[in-house]
Amino acid sequence: MSIAEKITGLRAALPQHVELIAVSKTYPPSAVLEAYRAGQRAFGENRPQELVEKYHALPKDIRWHQIGGLQSNKVKYIAPFVAMIHSVESAKLLDVIQKEAVKNDRTIDVLLEIRIAREASKHGWSEKDLVDYLQTGAYRNLNSVRFRGLMGVATHTEDQETIRAEFTRLHELFVRLGNEYFDRDFDTLSMGMTSDYPIAVSCGSTMVRIGSYIFGARNYL
Ligand SMILES: *Cc1c(COP(=O)(O)O)cnc(C)c1O
């Protein structure tokens, strides 16, 4: 199947309320363009440098999502154009995003990444640390950051029940935090990738990040 056929098939299979982010990290601009010609407009990258390079090389109506771990000192490179940052995992990073958003005279959409997986290597806030932070109320001063929801990466495992339990828990947290701390803008739950997106969708995902299914196996440098 071609990239275009994969995109079209996924679009047809996903419920209307679930947005597809095509994860193009490590793939060349030509692959992005092929997906673009099939109508795809939202793409995800995990390295800011690659995001910036592709932004400059490709059509300007693409919405670029930063999905991977982000160092504070890299925010300035993507702040002028990024559509959404999925991987916000500290108060410090939020403060930097606020500052860069003001400098660029824009509002930046963010998701708070929650560590739901068992692997110690995975990024994100613990539920407790995030609730502690929200209770300080400091986030309310970040006028140029729009809190859109949560993001999570499940444990890399064949065990479907583990994955389902992690996604279910993330969905519960999403609903609870939305009710207690945020307004109607808090409408996005980014969970699910190539290996687990059907489970994620059945657990309430509103945004899936799919790379290798669309573009083929990645060659990491
Ligand atoms: C690479 C990546 C994806 C996409 O993974 P695939 O298995 O290729 O679909 C999704 N989310 C994050 C955070 C990633 O880094």
XYZ file of N, CA and C and ligand atoms in Angstrom:
678
model
N 0.833 -1.205 0.000
C 0.000 0.000 0.000
C 0.868 1.257 0.000
N 0.425 2.273 -0.700
C 1.174 3.531 -0.733
C 0.889 4.362 0.523
N 1.706 5.393 0.739
C 1.474 6.309 1.857
C 0.075 6.906 1.751
N -0.296 7.299 0.543
C -1.621 7.909 0.343
C -2.744 6.935 0.710
N -2.584 5.682 0.322
C -3.619 4.688 0.655
C -3.693 4.433 2.158
N -2.533 4.448 2.806
C -2.533 4.253 4.265
C -3.285 5.400 4.951
N -2.979 6.618 4.520
C -3.636 7.794 5.106
C -5.156 7.720 4.899
N -5.541 7.425 3.676
C -6.969 7.373 3.361
C -7.662 6.270 4.168
N -7.011 5.117 4.274
C -7.578 4.002 5.028
C -7.722 4.327 6.512
N -6.694 4.965 7.075
C -6.743 5.321 8.495
C -7.862 6.319 8.760
N -7.932 7.323 7.910
C -8.971 8.343 8.052
C -10.351 7.713 8.084
N -10.536 6.729 7.187
C -11.846 6.075 7.105
C -12.106 5.226 8.343
N -11.037 4.654 8.902
C -11.211 3.743 10.035
C -11.380 4.489 11.360
N -10.781 5.667 11.475
C -10.846 6.387 12.751
C -12.195 7.093 12.903
N -12.731 7.103 14.126
C -13.966 7.870 14.348
C -13.742 9.351 14.037
N -14.804 10.036 13.684
C -14.761 11.459 13.328
C -14.054 12.339 14.347
N -14.232 12.035 15.625
C -13.713 12.927 16.664
C -12.237 12.653 16.982
N -11.610 11.725 16.256
C -10.204 11.410 16.517
C -9.337 11.994 15.409
N -8.433 12.892 15.795
C -7.561 13.510 14.795
C -6.301 12.671 14.578
N -5.929 12.521 13.327
C -4.728 11.761 12.981
C -3.522 12.698 12.857
N -2.501 12.429 13.667
C -1.225 13.117 13.507
C -0.275 12.131 12.819
N 0.197 12.470 11.639
C 1.134 11.603 10.926
C 2.538 11.905 11.442
N 3.153 10.912 12.064
C 4.458 11.132 12.698
C 5.570 10.895 11.676
N 6.187 11.991 11.257
C 7.115 11.942 10.122
C 8.587 11.982 10.526
N 8.866 11.885 11.815
C 10.267 11.916 12.278
C 11.100 10.869 11.528
N 12.271 11.272 11.143
C 13.258 10.453 10.400
C 12.905 10.223 8.922
N 11.665 10.516 8.514
C 11.322 10.340 7.107
C 11.581 11.636 6.350
N 11.927 11.519 5.076
C 12.286 12.717 4.303
C 11.068 13.574 3.962
N 11.309 14.842 3.624
C 10.222 15.737 3.214
C 9.382 15.157 2.077
N 9.994 14.364 1.202
C 9.222 13.793 0.086
C 8.104 12.891 0.599
N 8.353 12.174 1.700
C 7.320 11.310 2.280
C 6.192 12.152 2.880
N 6.576 13.264 3.524
C 5.569 14.172 4.088
C 4.683 14.718 2.964
N 5.332 15.060 1.867
C 4.602 15.634 0.739
C 3.602 14.635 0.151
N 3.994 13.382 0.150
C 3.081 12.361 -0.370
C 1.825 12.269 0.506
N 2.042 12.326 1.823
C 0.896 12.308 2.744
C 0.077 13.589 2.593
N 0.767 14.695 2.413
C 0.110 15.995 2.232
C -0.810 15.964 1.018
N -0.331 15.360 -0.058
C -1.131 15.300 -1.287
C -2.354 14.417 -1.107
N -2.300 13.526 -0.100
C -3.475 12.699 0.205
C -4.410 13.427 1.167
N -4.089 14.689 1.471
C -4.985 15.497 2.305
C -4.554 15.653 3.755
N -3.452 15.000 4.138
C -3.007 15.082 5.536
C -2.376 16.451 5.811
N -2.768 17.098 6.901
C -2.217 18.416 7.211
C -1.512 18.476 8.573
N -1.727 17.498 9.432
C -1.107 17.537 10.765
C 0.004 16.491 10.841
N 1.211 16.957 11.170
C 2.367 16.067 11.249
C 3.069 16.238 12.590
N 3.672 15.140 13.068
C 4.369 15.164 14.352
C 5.839 14.843 14.176
N 6.650 15.554 14.955
C 8.101 15.334 14.946
C 8.569 15.295 16.390
N 9.700 14.605 16.653
C 10.162 14.635 18.036
C 11.453 15.412 18.252
N 12.104 15.849 17.160
C 13.289 16.680 17.363
C 13.066 18.075 16.783
N 13.243 19.107 17.644
C 12.966 20.474 17.192
C 13.723 20.847 15.925
N 14.962 20.410 15.810
C 15.756 20.789 14.644
C 15.142 20.242 13.345
N 14.708 18.992 13.423
C 14.078 18.375 12.256
C 12.737 19.049 11.949
N 12.045 19.426 13.003
C 10.761 20.122 12.851
C 10.968 21.435 12.094
N 11.983 22.197 12.493
C 12.260 23.486 11.865
C 12.663 23.290 10.398
N 13.507 22.307 10.149
C 13.944 22.063 8.761
C 12.758 21.720 7.866
N 11.880 20.860 8.368
C 10.732 20.468 7.548
C 9.747 21.616 7.405
N 9.592 22.401 8.454
C 8.711 23.567 8.372
C 9.139 24.464 7.206
N 10.436 24.688 7.091
C 10.927 25.576 6.037
C 10.819 24.939 4.651
N 10.934 23.609 4.593
C 10.976 22.934 3.297
C 9.598 22.621 2.712
N 8.568 22.678 3.559
C 7.266 22.117 3.139
C 6.148 23.174 3.159
N 4.978 22.836 2.601
C 3.888 23.815 2.509
C 3.522 24.432 3.859
N 3.165 25.712 3.821
C 2.972 26.457 5.068
C 1.635 26.187 5.751
N 0.738 25.457 5.095
C -0.511 25.149 5.805
C -0.435 23.828 6.568
N 0.754 23.268 6.667
C 0.919 22.086 7.521
C 0.906 22.532 8.980
N 0.217 21.758 9.824
C 0.219 22.013 11.272
C 1.251 21.064 11.911
N 2.291 21.658 12.476
C 3.386 20.861 13.027
C 3.209 20.644 14.520
N 3.263 19.380 14.933
C 3.129 19.031 16.349
C 4.464 18.541 16.893
N 4.905 19.137 17.982
C 6.102 18.655 18.671
C 5.651 17.567 19.637
N 6.047 16.313 19.376
C 5.531 15.211 20.198
C 6.575 14.605 21.115
N 7.858 14.901 20.886
C 8.901 14.265 21.675
C 9.469 15.193 22.729
N 10.215 14.627 23.643
C 10.832 15.376 24.733
C 11.450 16.675 24.230
N 11.235 17.770 24.978
C 11.651 19.091 24.516
C 12.464 19.768 25.608
N 13.692 20.158 25.250
C 14.511 20.901 26.212
C 14.113 22.371 26.173
N 14.175 23.015 27.324
C 13.747 24.422 27.420
C 14.468 25.312 26.417
N 15.762 25.043 26.220
C 16.530 25.929 25.342
C 16.227 25.733 23.856
N 15.356 24.773 23.538
C 14.974 24.545 22.134
C 13.603 25.149 21.803
N 12.893 25.590 22.812
C 11.526 26.088 22.580
C 11.526 27.249 21.600
N 12.553 28.101 21.695
C 12.570 29.315 20.856
C 12.581 29.006 19.356
N 13.116 27.853 18.985
C 13.182 27.518 17.560
C 11.820 27.163 16.971
N 10.971 26.577 17.790
C 9.678 26.117 17.253
C 8.522 27.054 17.618
N 8.749 27.930 18.597
C 7.667 28.800 19.097
C 6.995 29.648 18.011
N 7.715 30.102 16.982
C 7.060 30.962 15.994
C 5.958 30.266 15.192
N 5.975 28.938 15.111
C 5.028 28.302 14.193
C 4.366 27.037 14.717
N 4.885 26.446 15.798
C 4.389 25.123 16.201
C 2.884 25.173 16.502
N 2.147 24.124 16.067
C 0.697 24.094 16.266
C 0.337 23.603 17.654
N 1.126 22.656 18.165
C 0.835 22.096 19.483
C 2.089 21.402 20.012
N 2.332 21.562 21.314
C 3.434 20.842 21.953
C 2.818 19.779 22.866
N 3.065 18.508 22.556
C 2.432 17.397 23.285
C 3.203 16.988 24.529
N 4.460 17.388 24.603
C 5.384 16.732 25.533
C 5.801 17.661 26.668
N 4.840 18.404 27.213
C 5.173 19.350 28.280
C 5.167 18.611 29.617
N 6.332 18.560 30.254
C 6.454 17.712 31.436
C 7.049 18.415 32.646
N 7.105 19.754 32.609
C 7.588 20.453 33.804
C 7.065 21.882 33.851
N 7.050 22.428 35.054
C 6.643 23.820 35.250
C 7.626 24.751 34.557
N 8.884 24.367 34.589
C 9.913 25.194 33.960
C 9.665 25.307 32.450
N 9.357 24.186 31.843
C 9.098 24.200 30.399
C 7.871 25.068 30.083
N 6.857 24.979 30.915
C 5.667 25.821 30.720
C 6.029 27.304 30.781
N 6.882 27.667 31.734
C 7.286 29.074 31.860
C 8.019 29.549 30.616
N 8.877 28.683 30.072
C 9.630 29.056 28.870
C 8.685 29.177 27.668
N 7.735 28.261 27.557
C 6.768 28.331 26.448
C 5.960 29.631 26.542
N 5.559 29.990 27.756
C 4.838 31.258 27.956
C 5.676 32.437 27.442
N 6.941 32.458 27.838
C 7.819 33.567 27.458
C 7.997 33.652 25.937
N 8.219 32.504 25.324
C 8.438 32.486 23.876
C 7.144 32.795 23.110
N 6.019 32.385 23.668
C 4.731 32.702 23.029
C 4.525 34.216 23.017
N 4.821 34.867 24.123
C 4.675 36.331 24.209
C 5.596 37.002 23.201
N 6.843 36.546 23.151
C 7.809 37.125 22.207
C 7.309 37.046 20.779
N 6.608 35.961 20.464
C 6.124 35.751 19.101
C 4.698 36.249 18.903
N 4.174 36.879 19.949
C 2.832 37.437 19.872
C 1.800 36.390 19.460
N 1.899 35.212 20.079
C 0.896 34.187 19.780
C 0.569 33.376 21.028
N -0.474 32.578 20.909
C -0.836 31.651 21.974
C -0.394 30.266 21.523
N 0.252 29.527 22.410
C 0.727 28.192 22.029
C -0.100 27.119 22.743
N -0.620 26.182 21.952
C -1.404 25.070 22.485
C -0.467 24.007 23.047
N -0.772 23.534 24.254
C 0.063 22.493 24.843
C -0.787 21.347 25.400
N -0.143 20.190 25.458
C -0.672 19.043 26.194
C 0.305 18.740 27.320
N -0.217 18.300 28.425
C 0.636 17.892 29.542
C 0.889 16.396 29.395
N 2.167 16.025 29.337
C 2.477 14.597 29.168
C 2.501 13.910 30.528
N 1.766 12.814 30.609
C 1.670 12.047 31.857
C 2.433 10.736 31.685
N 3.215 10.383 32.683
C 3.941 9.111 32.621
C 2.997 7.990 33.039
N 2.498 7.246 32.051
C 1.560 6.162 32.356
C 2.235 4.801 32.245
N 3.375 4.733 31.546
C 4.024 3.446 31.305
C 4.825 2.992 32.519
N 5.103 1.724 32.529
C 5.918 1.185 33.621
C 7.394 1.485 33.423
N 7.813 1.621 32.155
C 9.229 1.856 31.890
C 9.718 3.142 32.540
N 10.842 3.065 33.229
C 11.399 4.251 33.881
C 11.861 5.271 32.857
N 12.137 4.797 31.639
C 12.683 5.670 30.607
C 11.651 6.670 30.078
N 10.381 6.395 30.296
C 9.359 7.227 29.676
C 9.256 8.592 30.350
N 8.877 9.569 29.543
C 8.790 10.949 30.021
C 7.455 11.226 30.711
N 7.359 12.395 31.296
C 6.073 12.892 31.748
C 5.965 13.143 33.242
N 4.902 13.881 33.593
C 4.608 14.139 35.008
C 4.047 12.865 35.634
N 4.300 12.674 36.907
C 3.492 11.705 37.631
C 2.166 12.410 37.923
N 1.121 11.639 38.138
C -0.186 12.251 38.437
C -0.081 13.167 39.644
N 0.671 12.711 40.638
C 0.759 13.481 41.877
C 1.484 14.807 41.658
N 2.602 14.750 40.960
C 3.354 15.992 40.717
C 2.531 16.986 39.923
N 1.763 16.491 38.975
C 0.953 17.408 38.164
C -0.143 18.042 39.025
N -0.817 17.227 39.824
C -1.878 17.779 40.677
C -1.285 18.785 41.671
N -0.133 18.465 42.221
C 0.532 19.420 43.136
C 0.788 20.745 42.434
N 1.277 20.656 41.213
C 1.558 21.873 40.449
C 0.269 22.657 40.176
N -0.766 21.953 39.747
C -2.019 22.648 39.408
C -2.613 23.321 40.638
N -2.429 22.686 41.785
C -2.989 23.260 43.007
C -2.306 24.565 43.415
N -1.082 24.772 42.952
C -0.437 26.055 43.253
C -1.126 27.198 42.504
N -1.829 26.853 41.420
C -2.524 27.880 40.638
C -1.610 28.652 39.708
N -0.320 28.336 39.713
C 0.650 29.099 38.907
C 0.316 29.052 37.422
N -0.280 27.970 36.989
C -0.570 27.814 35.553
C -1.563 28.871 35.059
N -2.360 29.408 35.979
C -3.367 30.398 35.573
C -2.739 31.706 35.089
N -1.490 31.926 35.461
C -0.817 33.156 35.023
C -0.214 33.035 33.628
N -0.245 31.833 33.073
C 0.379 31.617 31.770
C -0.644 31.944 30.678
N -0.808 33.240 30.440
C -1.900 33.700 29.570
C -1.711 33.358 28.105
N -0.490 33.066 27.709
C -0.228 32.792 26.298
C -0.013 31.307 26.038
N -0.287 30.496 27.070
C -0.261 29.037 26.916
C -1.720 28.576 26.995
N -2.151 27.828 25.974
C -3.510 27.287 26.035
C -3.428 25.804 26.371
N -3.956 25.430 27.523
C -3.918 24.042 27.968
C -5.015 23.268 27.249
N -4.607 22.378 26.351
C -5.579 21.682 25.520
C -5.889 20.263 25.998
N -5.021 19.679 26.854
C -5.324 18.330 27.321
C -4.094 17.578 27.764
N -4.176 16.266 27.663
C -3.102 15.386 28.136
C -2.574 14.511 27.002
N -1.355 14.019 27.218
C -0.741 13.082 26.279
C -0.063 11.971 27.076
N -0.023 10.768 26.510
C 0.680 9.684 27.186
C 1.138 8.619 26.201
N 2.190 7.919 26.605
C 2.729 6.791 25.824
C 2.642 5.548 26.714
N 1.934 4.530 26.220
C 1.756 3.311 27.020
C 3.022 2.461 27.021
N 3.065 1.526 27.949
C 4.169 0.571 28.007
C 4.285 -0.172 26.680
N 5.519 -0.392 26.251
C 5.771 -1.143 25.029
C 5.687 -2.626 25.368
N 4.539 -3.225 25.101
C 4.319 -4.613 25.504
C 3.282 -5.260 24.587
N 3.303 -6.575 24.540
C 2.281 -7.318 23.794
C 1.002 -7.442 24.613
N 1.112 -7.153 25.895
C 0.007 -7.397 26.812
C -1.066 -6.305 26.699
N -2.117 -6.628 25.965
C -3.172 -5.656 25.677
C -3.844 -5.118 26.943
N -3.939 -5.968 27.949
C -4.636 -5.536 29.166
C -3.854 -4.463 29.911
N -2.522 -4.588 29.883
C -1.682 -3.546 30.490
C -1.887 -2.224 29.774
N -1.864 -2.279 28.444
C -2.034 -1.057 27.647
C -3.412 -0.450 27.909
N -4.427 -1.304 27.914
C -5.787 -0.815 28.141
C -5.921 -0.166 29.519
N -5.312 -0.768 30.510
C -5.393 -0.205 31.870
C -4.716 1.166 31.920
N -3.591 1.305 31.228
C -2.880 2.590 31.235
C -3.677 3.681 30.516
N -4.243 3.340 29.385
C -5.038 4.328 28.636
C -6.327 4.699 29.391
N -6.917 3.697 30.035
C -8.145 3.966 30.793
C -7.858 4.948 31.925
N -6.745 4.733 32.577
C -6.368 5.598 33.687
C -6.077 7.023 33.203
N -5.427 7.116 32.052
C -5.125 8.439 31.498
C -6.418 9.166 31.124
N -7.365 8.426 30.576
C -8.649 9.039 30.217
C -9.368 9.545 31.466
N -9.327 8.769 32.520
C -9.980 9.198 33.766
C -9.348 10.476 34.296
N -8.024 10.524 34.247
C -7.317 11.717 34.728
C -7.673 12.932 33.862
N -7.746 12.709 32.566
C -8.107 13.773 31.615
C -9.472 14.379 31.967
N -10.441 13.519 32.234
C -11.791 14.000 32.563
C -11.766 14.744 33.899
N -11.076 14.178 34.853
C -11.050 14.768 36.189
C -10.352 16.127 36.196
N -9.178 16.210 35.589
C -8.447 17.486 35.577
C -9.204 18.538 34.768
N -9.839 18.086 33.679
C -10.634 19.019 32.873
C -11.730 19.651 33.713
N -12.395 18.830 34.510
C -13.483 19.340 35.355
C -12.971 20.241 36.474
N -11.844 19.863 37.065
C -11.410 20.572 38.274
C -10.591 21.818 37.999
N -9.836 21.825 36.886
C -8.860 22.909 36.708
C -8.992 23.702 35.411
N -9.636 23.140 34.423
C -9.571 23.790 33.112
C -10.964 24.101 32.563
N -10.963 24.784 31.402
C -12.238 25.136 30.776
C -12.448 24.292 29.522
N -13.298 24.774 28.642
C -13.700 23.966 27.487
C -12.579 23.747 26.480
N -11.530 24.566 26.555
C -10.394 24.351 25.651
C -9.692 23.021 25.926
N -9.889 22.481 27.105
C -9.193 21.255 27.512
C -9.953 20.069 26.927
N -9.709 19.819 25.626
C -10.557 18.886 24.887
C -9.774 17.792 24.144
N -8.477 17.698 24.400
C -7.645 16.820 23.582
C -6.933 15.767 24.429
N -7.095 14.512 24.050
C -6.393 13.420 24.721
C -5.574 12.683 23.665
N -4.252 12.969 23.669
C -3.359 12.409 22.658
C -2.799 11.085 23.157
N -3.339 9.989 22.651
C -2.803 8.673 23.014
C -3.079 7.685 21.895
N -2.105 6.804 21.677
C -2.209 5.794 20.646
C -1.206 6.019 19.542
N -0.418 4.972 19.231
C 0.512 4.998 18.117
C 0.304 3.734 17.281
N 1.214 3.447 16.363
C 0.988 2.342 15.431
C 0.564 1.048 16.141
N 1.274 0.695 17.209
C 1.047 -0.621 17.819
C -0.200 -0.666 18.704
N -0.698 0.490 19.132
C -1.778 0.426 20.129
C -2.929 1.405 19.889
N -3.000 2.024 18.713
C -4.039 3.052 18.551
C -5.480 2.529 18.621
N -5.755 1.277 18.156
C -7.156 0.840 18.306
C -7.587 0.765 19.778
N -6.673 0.339 20.637
C -7.010 0.298 22.072
C -7.215 1.712 22.584
N -6.302 2.614 22.193
C -6.387 3.998 22.660
C -7.722 4.628 22.263
N -8.135 4.388 21.032
C -9.398 4.970 20.553
C -10.563 4.417 21.372
N -10.506 3.126 21.670
C -11.610 2.542 22.450
C -11.593 3.033 23.892
N -10.472 3.615 24.330
C -10.377 4.155 25.691
C -10.583 5.671 25.738
N -10.977 6.283 24.626
C -11.321 7.704 24.678
C -10.313 8.656 24.068
N -9.336 8.147 23.322
C -8.390 9.043 22.648
C -9.121 9.977 21.693
N -8.615 11.224 21.581
C -9.147 12.139 20.557
C -8.084 12.495 19.526
N -6.869 11.950 19.725
C -5.768 12.280 18.810
C -4.784 11.120 18.823
N -4.510 10.541 17.655
C -3.545 9.444 17.592
C -2.312 9.900 16.818
N -1.161 9.392 17.232
C 0.123 9.778 16.620
C 0.692 8.543 15.930
N 0.575 8.492 14.614
C 0.927 7.262 13.904
C 2.030 7.517 12.888
N 3.121 6.793 13.023
C 4.268 6.972 12.140
C 4.551 5.769 11.267
N 5.078 4.708 11.871
C 5.607 3.601 11.065
C 4.533 2.891 10.240
N 3.295 2.856 10.714
C 2.248 2.243 9.887
C 2.109 2.993 8.558
N 2.191 4.324 8.622
C 2.002 5.132 7.406
C 3.239 5.114 6.520
N 4.398 5.325 7.157
C 5.612 5.602 6.368
C 6.558 4.409 6.237
N 6.338 3.354 7.011
C 7.241 2.202 6.972
C 8.216 2.234 8.137
N 9.027 1.190 8.255
C 9.953 1.097 9.395
C 10.962 2.238 9.352
N 11.312 2.743 10.550
C 12.250 3.868 10.624
C 13.683 3.389 10.727
N 14.593 4.157 10.119
C 16.018 3.941 10.350
C 16.508 5.023 11.295
N 16.750 4.673 12.530
C 17.270 5.668 13.465
C 18.739 5.912 13.188
N 19.131 7.177 13.327
C 20.537 7.506 13.098
C 21.363 7.118 14.303
C 7.632 8.025 17.252
C 6.488 8.392 18.091
C 5.184 8.035 17.731
C 4.843 7.202 16.491
O 5.267 5.904 16.668
P 4.892 4.743 15.612
O 5.076 3.491 16.374
O 5.861 4.878 14.482
O 3.495 4.966 15.176
C 4.139 8.449 18.540
N 4.369 9.175 19.653
C 5.604 9.535 20.035
C 5.779 10.326 21.276
C 6.703 9.160 19.266
O 7.935 9.520 19.664
